[in-house]
Coordinates of N, CA and C in Angstrom, one line a residue:
T1161 N 15.5 -46.2 -18.8 CA 15.3 -47.5 -17.8 C 16.1 -47.4 -16.6
A1162 N 17.5 -46.8 -16.6 CA 18.2 -46.9 -15.4 C 17.5 -46.2 -14.4
T1163 N 17.6 -46.6 -13.1 CA 17.4 -46.1 -12.0 C 18.8 -45.8 -10.8
A1164 N 18.6 -44.9 -10.0 CA 19.6 -44.6 -9.0 C 18.9 -44.1 -7.6
T1165 N 19.4 -44.5 -6.9 CA 19.4 -44.0 -5.3 C 20.0 -42.8 -4.7
V1166 N 19.5 -41.9 -4.5 CA 20.4 -40.5 -3.6 C 20.0 -40.6 -2.4
T1167 N 20.9 -40.6 -1.4 CA 20.7 -40.2 0.1 C 20.9 -38.6 0.2
L1168 N 20.0 -37.8 0.7 CA 20.2 -36.3 1.1 C 19.9 -36.2 2.6
T1169 N 20.5 -35.4 2.9 CA 20.6 -34.9 4.3 C 19.7 -33.6 4.1
L1170 N 18.7 -33.4 4.8 CA 18.2 -32.1 5.1 C 18.0 -31.4 6.3
T1171 N 18.2 -30.2 6.5 CA 18.0 -29.5 7.5 C 16.9 -28.6 7.3
I1172 N 15.8 -28.7 8.5 CA 14.8 -27.6 8.5 C 15.2 -26.7 9.7
V1173 N 15.0 -25.4 9.2 CA 15.3 -24.5 9.8 C 14.1 -23.9 10.7
A1174 N 13.7 -23.7 12.0 CA 12.7 -23.4 12.6 C 12.6 -21.5 12.0
E1175 N 11.3 -21.5 11.9 CA 10.9 -20.0 11.8 C 11.5 -19.1 12.5
G1176 N 11.7 -18.1 12.3 CA 12.6 -16.9 13.3 C 11.5 -16.2 13.8
E1177 N 11.6 -15.5 14.7 CA 11.0 -14.5 15.6 C 9.9 -13.7 14.6
V1178 N 8.7 -13.8 15.1 CA 7.9 -13.0 14.2 C 7.1 -11.9 15.4
N1179 N 7.2 -10.6 15.0 CA 6.6 -9.7 16.3 C 5.2 -9.4 15.4
T1180 N 4.4 -9.1 16.5 CA 3.0 -8.2 16.4 C 3.0 -7.1 17.2
Y1181 N 1.9 -6.1 16.8 CA 2.2 -5.1 17.3 C 0.5 -4.6 17.5
A1182 N 0.4 -4.0 18.5 CA -1.2 -3.6 18.8 C -1.6 -2.7 17.8
S1183 N -1.1 -1.8 17.1 CA -1.3 -1.1 16.1 C -0.2 -0.6 15.3
I1184 N -0.8 0.1 14.1 CA 0.3 0.4 13.3 C 1.0 1.6 13.8
A1185 N 0.6 2.3 14.5 CA 1.3 3.5 15.0 C 2.4 3.1 16.0
A1186 N 2.1 2.0 16.6 CA 3.1 1.4 17.5 C 4.3 0.7 16.6
M1187 N 3.7 0.2 15.6 CA 4.9 -0.6 14.8 C 5.7 0.5 14.2
Y1188 N 5.1 1.5 13.7 CA 6.2 2.7 13.0 C 6.9 3.2 14.2
A1189 N 6.7 3.2 15.4 CA 7.1 3.7 16.7 C 8.6 3.0 16.9
A1190 N 8.3 1.5 17.1 CA 9.2 0.6 17.5 C 9.9 -0.5 16.5
A1191 N 9.2 -0.8 15.4 CA 9.8 -1.7 14.6 C 11.1 -1.2 14.0
E1192 N 12.0 -2.2 13.6 CA 13.1 -2.2 12.9 C 13.3 -2.7 11.6
L1193 N 13.9 -2.0 10.6 CA 14.0 -2.6 9.5 C 14.4 -3.9 9.4
D1194 N 13.6 -4.8 8.4 CA 14.1 -6.1 8.2 C 13.4 -7.1 9.2
E1195 N 12.6 -6.3 10.2 CA 12.2 -7.2 11.3 C 10.9 -7.9 10.6
E1196 N 10.8 -9.2 11.1 CA 9.5 -9.9 10.6 C 8.3 -9.7 11.5
I1197 N 7.3 -9.2 10.8 CA 5.9 -8.7 11.4 C 4.8 -9.8 10.9
E1198 N 3.8 -9.9 11.7 CA 2.5 -10.1 11.4 C 1.4 -9.4 11.8
F1199 N 0.8 -9.1 10.9 CA -0.3 -7.8 11.4 C -1.6 -8.3 10.5
T1200 N -2.6 -8.1 11.1 CA -4.0 -8.2 10.6 C -4.6 -6.6 10.8
G1201 N -5.4 -6.7 9.3 CA -6.1 -5.4 9.1 C -7.0 -5.4 7.8
I1202 N -7.7 -4.6 7.7 CA -8.6 -4.2 6.6 C -8.1 -3.6 5.5
V1203 N -8.2 -4.4 4.3 CA -7.9 -3.7 2.9 C -8.5 -2.3 2.7
T1204 N -7.6 -1.4 2.4 CA -8.4 -0.4 2.1 C -8.3 0.0 0.5
S1205 N -7.1 -0.5 -0.1 CA -7.0 0.0 -1.5 C -5.9 -1.1 -1.8
T1206 N -5.7 -1.3 -3.4 CA -5.0 -2.1 -3.8 C -4.2 -1.3 -5.2
F1207 N -3.1 -1.8 -5.4 CA -2.1 -1.3 -6.6 C -1.5 -2.6 -7.2
N1208 N -0.7 -2.2 -8.0 CA -0.3 -3.1 -8.9 C 1.0 -3.8 -7.9
G1209 N 1.2 -5.0 -7.6 CA 2.1 -5.6 -6.6 C 1.6 -5.4 -5.0
G1210 N 0.4 -4.7 -4.9 CA 0.3 -4.7 -3.4 C -0.8 -4.2 -2.9
Y1211 N -1.2 -3.8 -1.4 CA -2.1 -3.2 -1.1 C -2.0 -2.5 0.1
F1212 N -2.9 -1.6 0.6 CA -2.7 -1.0 2.0 C -3.7 -1.8 2.8
I1213 N -3.4 -2.0 4.0 CA -4.5 -2.2 5.1 C -4.3 -1.2 6.4
T1214 N -5.7 -1.2 7.1 CA -5.8 -0.5 8.2 C -6.0 -1.2 9.5
D1215 N -5.7 -0.5 10.4 CA -5.9 -0.8 11.8 C -7.2 0.0 12.5
G1216 N -7.6 0.6 11.5 CA -8.7 1.9 11.8 C -8.3 3.5 11.8
T1217 N -7.0 3.1 12.2 CA -6.7 4.7 12.6 C -5.4 5.2 11.5
D1218 N -4.5 4.2 11.4 CA -3.5 4.4 10.5 C -3.5 3.3 9.2
V1219 N -2.4 3.5 8.4 CA -2.6 2.5 7.0 C -1.1 2.0 6.9
L1220 N -0.8 0.9 6.6 CA 0.4 0.2 6.4 C 0.3 -0.4 4.9
G1221 N 1.5 -0.1 4.1 CA 1.7 -0.7 2.8 C 2.0 -2.0 2.8
V1222 N 1.5 -2.9 1.8 CA 2.0 -4.2 1.8 C 2.3 -4.4 0.3
Y1223 N 3.5 -5.1 0.2 CA 4.3 -5.0 -1.2 C 4.7 -6.5 -1.3
G1224 N 4.1 -6.9 -2.8 CA 4.9 -8.3 -3.0 C 5.9 -8.2 -4.4
L1225 N 6.6 -8.8 -4.8 CA 7.3 -8.5 -5.9 C 6.9 -9.2 -6.8
I1226 N 5.7 -10.0 -6.6 CA 4.9 -10.7 -7.6 C 3.3 -10.3 -7.3
N1227 N 2.3 -10.3 -8.4 CA 1.1 -10.1 -8.1 C 0.3 -11.3 -7.8
D1228 N 0.8 -12.0 -6.7 CA -0.1 -12.8 -6.2 C -0.6 -12.9 -4.8
L1229 N -0.6 -11.4 -4.5 CA -1.4 -11.0 -3.2 C -2.7 -10.7 -3.6
V1230 N -3.7 -11.7 -3.7 CA -5.0 -11.6 -4.4 C -6.1 -11.1 -3.0
V1231 N -6.5 -9.9 -3.0 CA -7.1 -9.4 -1.9 C -8.0 -8.2 -2.7
V1232 N -8.9 -7.8 -2.1 CA -9.8 -6.9 -2.4 C -10.0 -5.8 -1.3
K1233 N -10.7 -4.5 -1.7 CA -11.1 -3.7 -0.8 C -12.1 -4.1 0.3
G1234 N -11.9 -4.1 1.3 CA -12.8 -4.9 2.5 C -12.6 -6.1 3.2
D1235 N -11.4 -6.7 2.5 CA -11.1 -8.1 3.1 C -10.3 -7.9 4.2
E1236 N -10.6 -8.9 5.4 CA -9.6 -8.8 6.5 C -8.5 -9.7 6.2
V1237 N -7.3 -9.3 6.4 CA -6.1 -10.3 6.1 C -5.2 -10.1 7.1
K1238 N -4.4 -11.6 7.3 CA -3.3 -11.5 8.1 C -2.5 -11.5 7.3
V1239 N -1.4 -10.9 7.5 CA -0.2 -10.7 6.3 C 1.0 -10.9 7.2
K1240 N 2.2 -11.6 6.9 CA 3.6 -11.6 7.6 C 4.5 -11.3 6.6
G1241 N 5.4 -10.4 6.8 CA 6.6 -10.1 5.9 C 7.5 -9.2 6.9
A1242 N 8.6 -8.7 6.1 CA 9.5 -8.1 6.7 C 9.2 -6.5 6.7
Y1243 N 9.6 -5.9 7.6 CA 9.4 -4.5 8.0 C 10.2 -3.7 6.8
A1244 N 9.8 -3.1 6.2 CA 10.8 -2.3 5.0 C 10.3 -0.8 4.7
V1245 N 11.1 0.0 4.1 CA 11.0 1.2 3.8 C 11.3 1.3 2.1
Y1246 N 10.4 1.9 1.4 CA 10.7 2.4 -0.2 C 10.5 3.6 -0.1
N1247 N 11.4 4.3 -0.5 CA 11.3 6.0 -0.5 C 10.8 6.3 0.7
S1248 N 9.7 6.9 1.2 CA 9.3 7.2 2.1 C 8.1 6.6 2.9
L1249 N 7.8 5.3 1.8 CA 6.7 4.5 2.3 C 7.2 3.2 3.2
Y1250 N 6.7 3.1 4.3 CA 6.9 2.2 5.4 C 6.0 1.0 5.0
Q1251 N 6.3 -0.3 4.9 CA 5.7 -1.4 4.3 C 6.1 -2.7 5.1
L1252 N 5.2 -3.7 4.8 CA 5.9 -5.0 4.9 C 5.8 -5.4 3.6
S1253 N 7.0 -6.0 3.4 CA 7.6 -6.8 1.8 C 8.1 -8.2 2.1
S1254 N 8.8 -8.7 1.1 CA 9.1 -10.1 1.2 C 8.2 -11.0 2.0
I1255 N 6.8 -10.8 1.5 CA 5.7 -11.7 2.1 C 5.9 -13.1 2.0
S1256 N 5.7 -13.7 3.3 CA 5.6 -15.0 3.8 C 4.4 -15.9 4.0
Q1257 N 3.3 -14.7 4.3 CA 2.0 -15.3 4.7 C 0.9 -14.2 4.1
N1258 N -0.1 -14.2 3.4 CA -1.2 -13.6 3.1 C -2.3 -14.2 3.1
E1259 N -3.2 -14.1 4.1 CA -4.5 -15.0 4.0 C -5.5 -13.8 4.3
V1260 N -6.6 -14.4 3.9 CA -7.8 -13.7 3.6 C -8.5 -14.2 4.7
L1261 N -9.2 -13.6 5.8 CA -9.7 -14.2 6.8 C -11.4 -13.7 7.0
S1262 N -11.7 -12.9 6.2 CA -13.2 -12.3 5.8 C -13.1 -11.5 4.9
S1263 N -14.4 -11.2 4.2 CA -14.6 -10.1 3.0 C -15.8 -9.6 3.3
G1264 N -15.9 -8.3 2.7 CA -16.9 -7.7 2.7 C -17.0 -6.8 3.9
N1265 N -16.0 -6.4 4.6 CA -16.1 -5.4 5.6 C -16.0 -4.1 5.4
A1266 N -16.5 -3.1 6.0 CA -16.3 -1.9 5.8 C -15.0 -1.3 6.3
I1267 N -14.9 -0.1 5.1 CA -13.4 0.6 5.4 C -13.5 1.5 6.4
P1268 N -12.7 1.2 7.8 CA -12.8 1.9 9.0 C -12.2 3.3 8.7
I1269 N -11.9 3.8 7.8 CA -11.3 5.2 7.9 C -11.8 6.3 6.9
M1270 N -11.6 7.6 7.2 CA -12.5 8.6 6.7 C -11.8 9.2 5.9
P1271 N -12.1 9.9 4.6 CA -11.3 10.7 3.9 C -10.9 12.2 4.8
I1272 N -9.7 12.5 4.5 CA -9.3 13.8 4.9 C -9.5 14.8 3.7
E1273 N -10.4 15.9 4.0 CA -10.7 16.9 2.9 C -9.5 17.8 3.0
T1274 N -8.8 18.0 1.8 CA -7.9 18.7 1.6 C -7.5 19.4 0.5
T1275 N -6.4 20.0 -0.1 CA -6.3 20.6 -1.4 C -4.9 19.8 -2.0
V1276 N -4.5 20.3 -3.4 CA -3.4 19.5 -3.9 C -2.2 20.2 -3.1
A1277 N -2.2 21.6 -2.8 CA -1.2 22.0 -2.2 C -1.2 21.3 -0.6
G1278 N -2.2 21.2 -0.1 CA -2.2 20.6 1.1 C -1.6 19.3 1.5
I1279 N -1.6 18.5 0.2 CA -1.3 17.2 0.1 C 0.2 17.2 -0.1
L1280 N 0.9 18.2 -1.0 CA 2.1 18.5 -1.2 C 2.6 19.3 -0.2
A1281 N 2.4 19.7 0.7 CA 2.8 20.4 2.2 C 3.0 19.3 3.1
L1282 N 2.2 18.0 3.1 CA 2.5 16.9 4.0 C 4.0 16.5 4.0
D1283 N 4.3 16.1 5.3 CA 5.7 15.7 5.5 C 6.1 14.4 5.3
S1284 N 6.5 14.0 4.1 CA 6.7 12.7 3.7 C 7.4 11.6 4.7
S1285 N 8.2 12.5 5.6 CA 8.9 11.5 6.7 C 7.8 11.0 7.5
D1286 N 6.7 11.5 7.7 CA 5.5 10.9 8.9 C 5.0 9.6 8.3
A1287 N 5.4 8.8 8.6 CA 5.1 7.3 8.3 C 3.5 7.1 8.1
T1288 N 2.9 8.0 8.8 CA 1.3 7.8 9.1 C 0.5 8.5 8.0
I1289 N 1.2 9.1 7.1 CA 0.4 9.9 5.8 C 0.3 9.0 4.6
H1290 N 1.1 7.9 4.5 CA 0.4 7.3 3.4 C -0.5 6.3 3.5
G1291 N -1.1 6.2 2.4 CA -2.1 5.1 2.2 C -3.6 5.5 2.8
K1292 N -3.7 6.8 3.5 CA -4.8 7.3 4.0 C -5.8 7.7 2.8
Y1293 N -6.9 7.9 3.1 CA -7.8 8.7 2.0 C -7.6 10.1 2.4
Y1294 N -7.7 10.7 0.9 CA -7.7 12.1 0.9 C -8.6 12.6 -0.1
T1295 N -9.4 13.8 0.1 CA -10.5 14.1 -0.8 C -9.9 15.3 -1.2
V1296 N -9.6 15.8 -2.8 CA -9.4 17.0 -3.3 C -10.4 17.2 -4.1
T1297 N -10.4 18.5 -4.7 CA -11.0 19.1 -5.9 C -10.0 19.7 -6.6
A1298 N -10.0 19.0 -7.9 CA -8.9 19.5 -9.0 C -9.3 19.4 -10.5
T1299 N -8.5 19.7 -11.2 CA -8.6 19.8 -12.7 C -7.7 18.6 -13.2
V1300 N -8.1 17.4 -13.5 CA -7.7 16.2 -14.2 C -6.7 16.6 -15.6
G1301 N -5.4 16.4 -15.7 CA -4.7 16.7 -16.8 C -3.9 15.5 -16.9
L1302 N -3.0 15.6 -18.1 CA -2.1 14.5 -18.6 C -0.9 15.2 -18.7
F1303 N 0.2 14.6 -18.1 CA 1.6 15.1 -18.2 C 2.7 14.2 -18.6
G1304 N 3.7 14.6 -19.4 CA 5.0 14.1 -19.8 C 4.8 12.8 -20.8
D1305 N 5.8 12.4 -21.3 CA 5.9 11.3 -22.2 C 5.1 10.0 -22.2
Y1306 N 4.6 10.0 -20.8 CA 3.7 8.7 -20.8 C 2.4 9.1 -20.4
N1307 N 1.9 10.3 -20.7 CA 0.5 11.0 -20.2 C 0.1 10.2 -18.9
N1308 N 1.2 10.7 -17.7 CA 0.5 10.3 -16.4 C -0.6 11.4 -16.2
V1309 N -1.7 10.8 -15.5 CA -2.6 11.5 -14.9 C -2.2 12.5 -13.7
V1310 N -2.6 13.7 -13.8 CA -2.2 14.7 -12.7 C -3.4 15.4 -12.2
L1311 N -3.3 16.0 -11.4 CA -4.5 16.9 -10.5 C -3.8 18.0 -10.4
I1312 N -4.5 19.0 -11.1 CA -4.0 20.5 -11.1 C -5.0 21.2 -10.0
D1313 N -4.3 22.2 -9.4 CA -5.2 23.2 -8.4 C -4.4 24.3 -8.6
G1314 N -5.1 25.2 -9.4 CA -4.1 26.5 -9.5 C -2.7 26.4 -9.9
E1315 N -1.4 26.7 -9.2 CA -0.1 26.4 -9.6 C 0.3 25.1 -9.3
N1316 N -0.5 24.6 -8.5 CA 0.0 23.1 -7.9 C -0.6 21.9 -8.6
Q1317 N 0.3 21.0 -8.9 CA -0.1 19.7 -9.2 C 0.7 18.6 -8.8
M1318 N 0.0 17.4 -8.8 CA 0.4 16.3 -8.2 C 0.1 15.2 -9.3
M1319 N 1.2 14.3 -9.3 CA 0.9 13.0 -10.4 C 0.2 11.9 -9.5
V1320 N -1.0 11.3 -10.0 CA -1.5 9.9 -9.5 C -0.7 8.7 -10.0
Y1321 N -0.3 8.0 -8.9 CA 0.8 6.7 -8.9 C 0.3 5.8 -10.2
Y1322 N 1.1 5.5 -11.2 CA 1.0 5.1 -12.3 C 0.5 3.5 -12.0
Q1323 N 0.9 3.1 -11.0 CA 0.4 1.8 -10.6 C -0.8 1.6 -9.9
S1324 N -1.8 2.8 -9.8 CA -3.0 2.8 -9.1 C -4.1 1.8 -9.7
D1325 N -4.8 1.8 -9.0 CA -6.0 0.7 -9.6 C -6.4 1.2 -11.1
P1326 N -6.2 0.2 -12.1 CA -6.2 0.5 -13.6 C -7.7 1.3 -14.2
T1327 N -8.9 0.8 -13.2 CA -10.1 1.3 -13.1 C -10.2 2.8 -12.9
S1328 N -9.4 3.0 -11.8 CA -9.5 4.4 -11.2 C -8.7 5.4 -12.2
L1329 N -7.5 4.8 -12.7 CA -6.8 5.9 -13.8 C -7.7 5.9 -14.7
A1330 N -8.4 5.2 -15.5 CA -9.2 5.3 -16.6 C -10.5 6.1 -16.4
A1331 N -11.1 6.0 -15.4 CA -12.0 6.9 -15.1 C -11.4 8.3 -14.7
L1332 N -10.4 8.7 -14.3 CA -9.8 10.1 -14.5 C -9.4 10.5 -15.6
E1333 N -8.6 9.7 -16.5 CA -8.7 9.7 -17.8 C -9.7 10.5 -18.6
A1334 N -10.7 9.7 -18.3 CA -12.1 10.2 -19.1 C -12.3 11.5 -18.9
E1335 N -11.9 12.2 -17.6 CA -12.6 13.4 -17.1 C -11.2 14.6 -17.5
V1336 N -10.4 14.2 -18.4 CA -9.3 15.3 -18.8 C -9.9 16.4 -18.8
G1337 N -9.3 17.7 -18.3 CA -9.7 18.9 -18.7 C -10.9 19.4 -17.7
K1338 N -11.3 18.5 -17.1 CA -12.8 18.6 -15.9 C -12.6 18.8 -14.9
E1339 N -12.8 19.7 -14.0 CA -12.8 20.0 -12.6 C -13.6 18.6 -11.8
V1340 N -12.9 17.8 -11.1 CA -13.7 16.4 -10.5 C -13.1 16.9 -8.8
T1341 N -13.9 16.2 -7.9 CA -13.7 15.8 -6.6 C -13.2 14.3 -6.7
V1342 N -12.1 14.0 -6.0 CA -11.7 12.7 -6.0 C -11.3 12.1 -4.5
T1343 N -11.3 11.0 -4.3 CA -10.8 10.6 -3.0 C -9.8 9.5 -3.5

């Protein structure tokens, strides 16, 4: 039943400088790590904790530490976050804005036809290789203690990211031992 009065002094800090770039390639060429960036693009794919967007040519990863980045393929989004790198994947992280502007848009990138060996030969330091669509024909297998999905082409094999879309992983797991063409 007691009451009390507390006086607080608050300081509201203005938002820092936010940069925009004409293209993802321009961002890769000029952005500095931890730079706050705002970018608008079309969602090309999703994974546990994030998604990829495109400007029609290149693709950029968007990663949040929580799964509240609710988007679907074909959404046009405006996203704001810090420019970061995880292993060799340049991305926006520490997301402060994630706004869906429209839905049902066409995905404006075309798959690149290659082989498992072709993907393994890509230069991972090239920021523009990540998140693109690649089409390969390979045999589906399971590997390791966790039965990770792998694509096998002769002596070459690559693991499919375990945080990929669960529906896609399940579809591949149903094809173990079979040769499939996947994008």
